[in-house]
Amino acid sequence: MNRFRSLYGASPLHLLLVLCSFALTGYAGIRLLAGAEPWKVVLWFVAAALLHDLVLLPLYTVTDRAAQTLLGERREPAAAGETARPAMRWINYVRVPVFLSGVLFLTYFPLILERVSHRYTLYTTLSTDVYLGRWLLITAALFGISALALLIRMGRSRRSPESGVGGPGARRPGPDKGDPGHGSAP
């Protein structure tokens, strides 16, 4: 077992799961390309990859950097001899709900924007006028849950070391002088 792990780099279960995922991907590819016009699937896949890599990736990278710069999240590395206090990475509490809301929007945008044909209502007997409100409620709930998680984390990190519950940024007195920040912390 150790010899296999040293040669492959992971457990045999990992190899089995990778081979199963390749088999499933191959089956899906064969099914997709077995249709009447397989070139449309290939064209769609290439267009989606190019759209993501050439348009969307630079767009959300610039947007993320701008948000970090405008809201003061980006920090420069500590200078030599300075001790850097661990930063509260609140930007991730904005990224996650934005990402999830964006994925929901990309998945359901024809319904959210009511850009579906009349056949949708005939076939499903569902109205399309509720999707925008539901998407907005889900987005608000995602941001609310993220804000609550941030508040809980901030509350935990601000607890005093005397109570025995110190967060990652809690400072403990050093052994030699008794003042915070000097000496080695456990």
Tab-separated table of C-alpha atoms in Angstrom:
chain	number	residue	atom	x	y	z
A	1	MET	CA	0.000	0.000	0.000
A	2	ASN	CA	2.824	2.416	0.856
A	3	ARG	CA	4.580	1.575	-2.407
A	4	PHE	CA	1.393	2.352	-4.373
A	5	ARG	CA	0.927	5.604	-2.460
A	6	SER	CA	4.539	6.640	-3.100
A	7	LEU	CA	4.254	5.856	-6.831
A	8	TYR	CA	0.777	7.300	-7.423
A	9	GLY	CA	0.747	10.023	-4.779
A	10	ALA	CA	-2.662	9.209	-3.300
A	11	SER	CA	-4.727	6.283	-2.094
A	12	PRO	CA	-6.228	3.608	-4.380
A	13	LEU	CA	-9.674	5.024	-3.592
A	14	HIS	CA	-8.609	8.314	-5.181
A	15	LEU	CA	-7.506	6.491	-8.333
A	16	LEU	CA	-10.801	4.591	-8.449
A	17	LEU	CA	-12.816	7.810	-8.111
A	18	VAL	CA	-10.784	9.547	-10.831
A	19	LEU	CA	-11.284	6.600	-13.209
A	20	CYS	CA	-15.033	6.569	-12.458
A	21	SER	CA	-15.274	10.302	-13.149
A	22	PHE	CA	-13.452	9.818	-16.464
A	23	ALA	CA	-15.834	6.992	-17.366
A	24	LEU	CA	-18.876	9.129	-16.526
A	25	THR	CA	-17.480	12.073	-18.507
A	26	GLY	CA	-16.780	9.817	-21.474
A	27	TYR	CA	-20.301	8.380	-21.351
A	28	ALA	CA	-21.827	11.872	-21.187
A	29	GLY	CA	-19.625	13.020	-24.079
A	30	ILE	CA	-20.650	10.061	-26.229
A	31	ARG	CA	-24.329	10.704	-25.461
A	32	LEU	CA	-24.021	14.417	-26.241
A	33	LEU	CA	-22.123	13.904	-29.455
A	34	ALA	CA	-24.403	11.087	-30.661
A	35	GLY	CA	-27.198	13.550	-31.428
A	36	ALA	CA	-28.273	14.822	-34.831
A	37	GLU	CA	-25.907	17.827	-34.816
A	38	PRO	CA	-22.864	17.131	-32.616
A	39	TRP	CA	-20.993	20.134	-34.012
A	40	LYS	CA	-23.406	22.400	-32.107
A	41	VAL	CA	-22.325	20.818	-28.815
A	42	VAL	CA	-18.656	21.275	-29.692
A	43	LEU	CA	-19.282	24.868	-30.797
A	44	TRP	CA	-21.180	25.625	-27.589
A	45	PHE	CA	-18.404	24.116	-25.445
A	46	VAL	CA	-15.627	26.052	-27.224
A	47	ALA	CA	-17.639	29.303	-27.112
A	48	ALA	CA	-18.338	28.848	-23.392
A	49	ALA	CA	-14.653	28.221	-22.654
A	50	LEU	CA	-13.565	31.259	-24.674
A	51	LEU	CA	-16.252	33.461	-23.129
A	52	HIS	CA	-15.178	32.444	-19.654
A	53	ASP	CA	-11.440	32.739	-20.198
A	54	LEU	CA	-11.360	35.886	-22.332
A	55	VAL	CA	-14.289	37.889	-20.935
A	56	LEU	CA	-15.647	36.675	-17.620
A	57	LEU	CA	-12.411	35.797	-15.809
A	58	PRO	CA	-10.803	39.219	-16.420
A	59	LEU	CA	-14.113	40.911	-15.599
A	60	TYR	CA	-14.598	39.329	-12.208
A	61	THR	CA	-10.894	39.556	-11.387
A	62	VAL	CA	-10.927	43.317	-11.984
A	63	THR	CA	-14.203	43.633	-10.079
A	64	ASP	CA	-12.811	41.723	-7.109
A	65	ARG	CA	-9.607	43.768	-7.043
A	66	ALA	CA	-11.594	47.014	-7.302
A	67	ALA	CA	-13.836	45.961	-4.409
A	68	GLN	CA	-10.809	45.092	-2.287
A	69	THR	CA	-9.104	48.397	-3.108
A	70	LEU	CA	-12.180	50.564	-2.586
A	71	LEU	CA	-13.241	48.855	0.609
A	72	GLY	CA	-9.738	48.683	2.074
A	73	GLU	CA	-9.300	44.911	2.197
A	74	ARG	CA	-6.002	44.543	0.298
A	75	ARG	CA	-2.987	44.638	2.581
A	76	GLU	CA	0.636	45.042	1.742
A	77	PRO	CA	3.076	42.474	3.132
A	78	ALA	CA	4.576	43.347	6.512
A	79	ALA	CA	7.964	45.048	6.456
A	80	ALA	CA	11.021	43.309	7.884
A	81	GLY	CA	10.890	43.185	11.666
A	82	GLU	CA	7.149	43.969	11.845
A	83	THR	CA	4.766	41.409	13.202
A	84	ALA	CA	1.681	41.187	11.084
A	85	ARG	CA	-1.580	40.604	12.867
A	86	PRO	CA	-3.805	38.103	11.064
A	87	ALA	CA	-6.316	40.018	8.973
A	88	MET	CA	-10.042	39.456	9.103
A	89	ARG	CA	-10.802	38.341	5.572
A	90	TRP	CA	-14.312	39.758	5.310
A	91	ILE	CA	-14.144	39.945	1.512
A	92	ASN	CA	-14.881	36.208	1.383
A	93	TYR	CA	-18.170	36.898	3.150
A	94	VAL	CA	-19.113	39.000	0.118
A	95	ARG	CA	-17.643	36.712	-2.546
A	96	VAL	CA	-19.601	33.604	-1.584
A	97	PRO	CA	-23.133	35.053	-1.749
A	98	VAL	CA	-22.273	36.983	-4.921
A	99	PHE	CA	-20.988	33.779	-6.520
A	100	LEU	CA	-23.998	31.682	-5.483
A	101	SER	CA	-26.449	34.372	-6.537
A	102	GLY	CA	-24.658	34.710	-9.870
A	103	VAL	CA	-24.774	30.963	-10.496
A	104	LEU	CA	-28.503	30.947	-9.755
A	105	PHE	CA	-29.004	33.901	-12.083
A	106	LEU	CA	-27.003	32.274	-14.897
A	107	THR	CA	-28.985	29.070	-14.471
A	108	TYR	CA	-32.433	30.631	-14.341
A	109	PHE	CA	-32.045	33.964	-16.155
A	110	PRO	CA	-34.668	33.242	-18.812
A	111	LEU	CA	-37.210	32.636	-16.059
A	112	ILE	CA	-36.002	35.490	-13.841
A	113	LEU	CA	-36.162	37.964	-16.724
A	114	GLU	CA	-39.382	36.383	-18.066
A	115	ARG	CA	-37.775	35.623	-21.432
A	116	VAL	CA	-39.470	32.271	-22.006
A	117	SER	CA	-42.031	31.387	-24.600
A	118	HIS	CA	-45.674	30.842	-23.870
A	119	ARG	CA	-45.073	27.091	-24.314
A	120	TYR	CA	-43.233	26.976	-20.965
A	121	THR	CA	-46.406	27.964	-19.134
A	122	LEU	CA	-48.477	25.543	-21.202
A	123	TYR	CA	-46.167	22.581	-20.604
A	124	THR	CA	-45.361	23.168	-16.951
A	125	THR	CA	-48.508	25.039	-15.833
A	126	LEU	CA	-46.181	27.272	-13.803
A	127	SER	CA	-46.165	31.031	-13.945
A	128	THR	CA	-42.891	32.809	-14.696
A	129	ASP	CA	-43.713	35.976	-12.787
A	130	VAL	CA	-42.532	34.633	-9.412
A	131	TYR	CA	-38.916	33.851	-10.297
A	132	LEU	CA	-37.542	37.392	-9.979
A	133	GLY	CA	-38.962	37.827	-6.486
A	134	ARG	CA	-37.777	34.403	-5.379
A	135	TRP	CA	-34.281	34.997	-6.762
A	136	LEU	CA	-34.115	38.333	-4.933
A	137	LEU	CA	-35.282	36.665	-1.698
A	138	ILE	CA	-32.694	33.901	-2.057
A	139	THR	CA	-29.995	36.510	-2.756
A	140	ALA	CA	-31.038	38.526	0.304
A	141	ALA	CA	-31.031	35.354	2.435
A	142	LEU	CA	-27.541	34.426	1.194
A	143	PHE	CA	-26.194	37.864	2.074
A	144	GLY	CA	-28.003	37.774	5.439
A	145	ILE	CA	-26.540	34.380	6.348
A	146	SER	CA	-23.102	35.557	5.238
A	147	ALA	CA	-23.398	38.735	7.328
A	148	LEU	CA	-24.497	36.685	10.343
A	149	ALA	CA	-21.522	34.346	9.903
A	150	LEU	CA	-19.200	37.370	9.686
A	151	LEU	CA	-20.674	38.885	12.846
A	152	ILE	CA	-20.247	35.590	14.707
A	153	ARG	CA	-16.634	35.326	13.569
A	154	MET	CA	-15.920	38.938	14.497
A	155	GLY	CA	-17.475	38.362	17.922
A	156	ARG	CA	-15.324	35.315	18.510
A	157	SER	CA	-12.130	37.051	17.413
A	158	ARG	CA	-12.723	40.046	19.707
A	159	ARG	CA	-13.076	38.027	22.892
A	160	SER	CA	-10.459	38.795	25.482
A	161	PRO	CA	-7.685	36.296	26.271
A	162	GLU	CA	-8.632	36.429	29.977
A	163	SER	CA	-11.878	34.598	29.246
A	164	GLY	CA	-9.894	31.760	27.742
A	165	VAL	CA	-11.506	32.170	24.365
A	166	GLY	CA	-9.132	34.022	22.104
A	167	GLY	CA	-9.565	34.258	18.377
A	168	PRO	CA	-6.793	34.051	15.838
A	169	GLY	CA	-5.941	37.717	16.410
A	170	ALA	CA	-5.953	37.588	20.216
A	171	ARG	CA	-2.686	38.750	21.740
A	172	ARG	CA	-1.175	37.000	24.728
A	173	PRO	CA	1.408	38.457	27.123
A	174	GLY	CA	4.962	37.346	26.548
A	175	PRO	CA	6.932	35.469	29.217
A	176	ASP	CA	9.680	37.998	29.959
A	177	LYS	CA	8.108	41.456	30.298
A	178	GLY	CA	4.419	40.708	30.643
A	179	ASP	CA	3.353	43.134	27.926
A	180	PRO	CA	1.557	41.995	24.771
A	181	GLY	CA	3.472	41.223	21.657
A	182	HIS	CA	6.928	40.649	23.181
A	183	GLY	CA	8.252	37.167	23.490
A	184	SER	CA	6.989	33.957	22.062
A	185	ALA	CA	3.335	33.040	22.119
A	186	PRO	CA	2.263	29.436	22.576
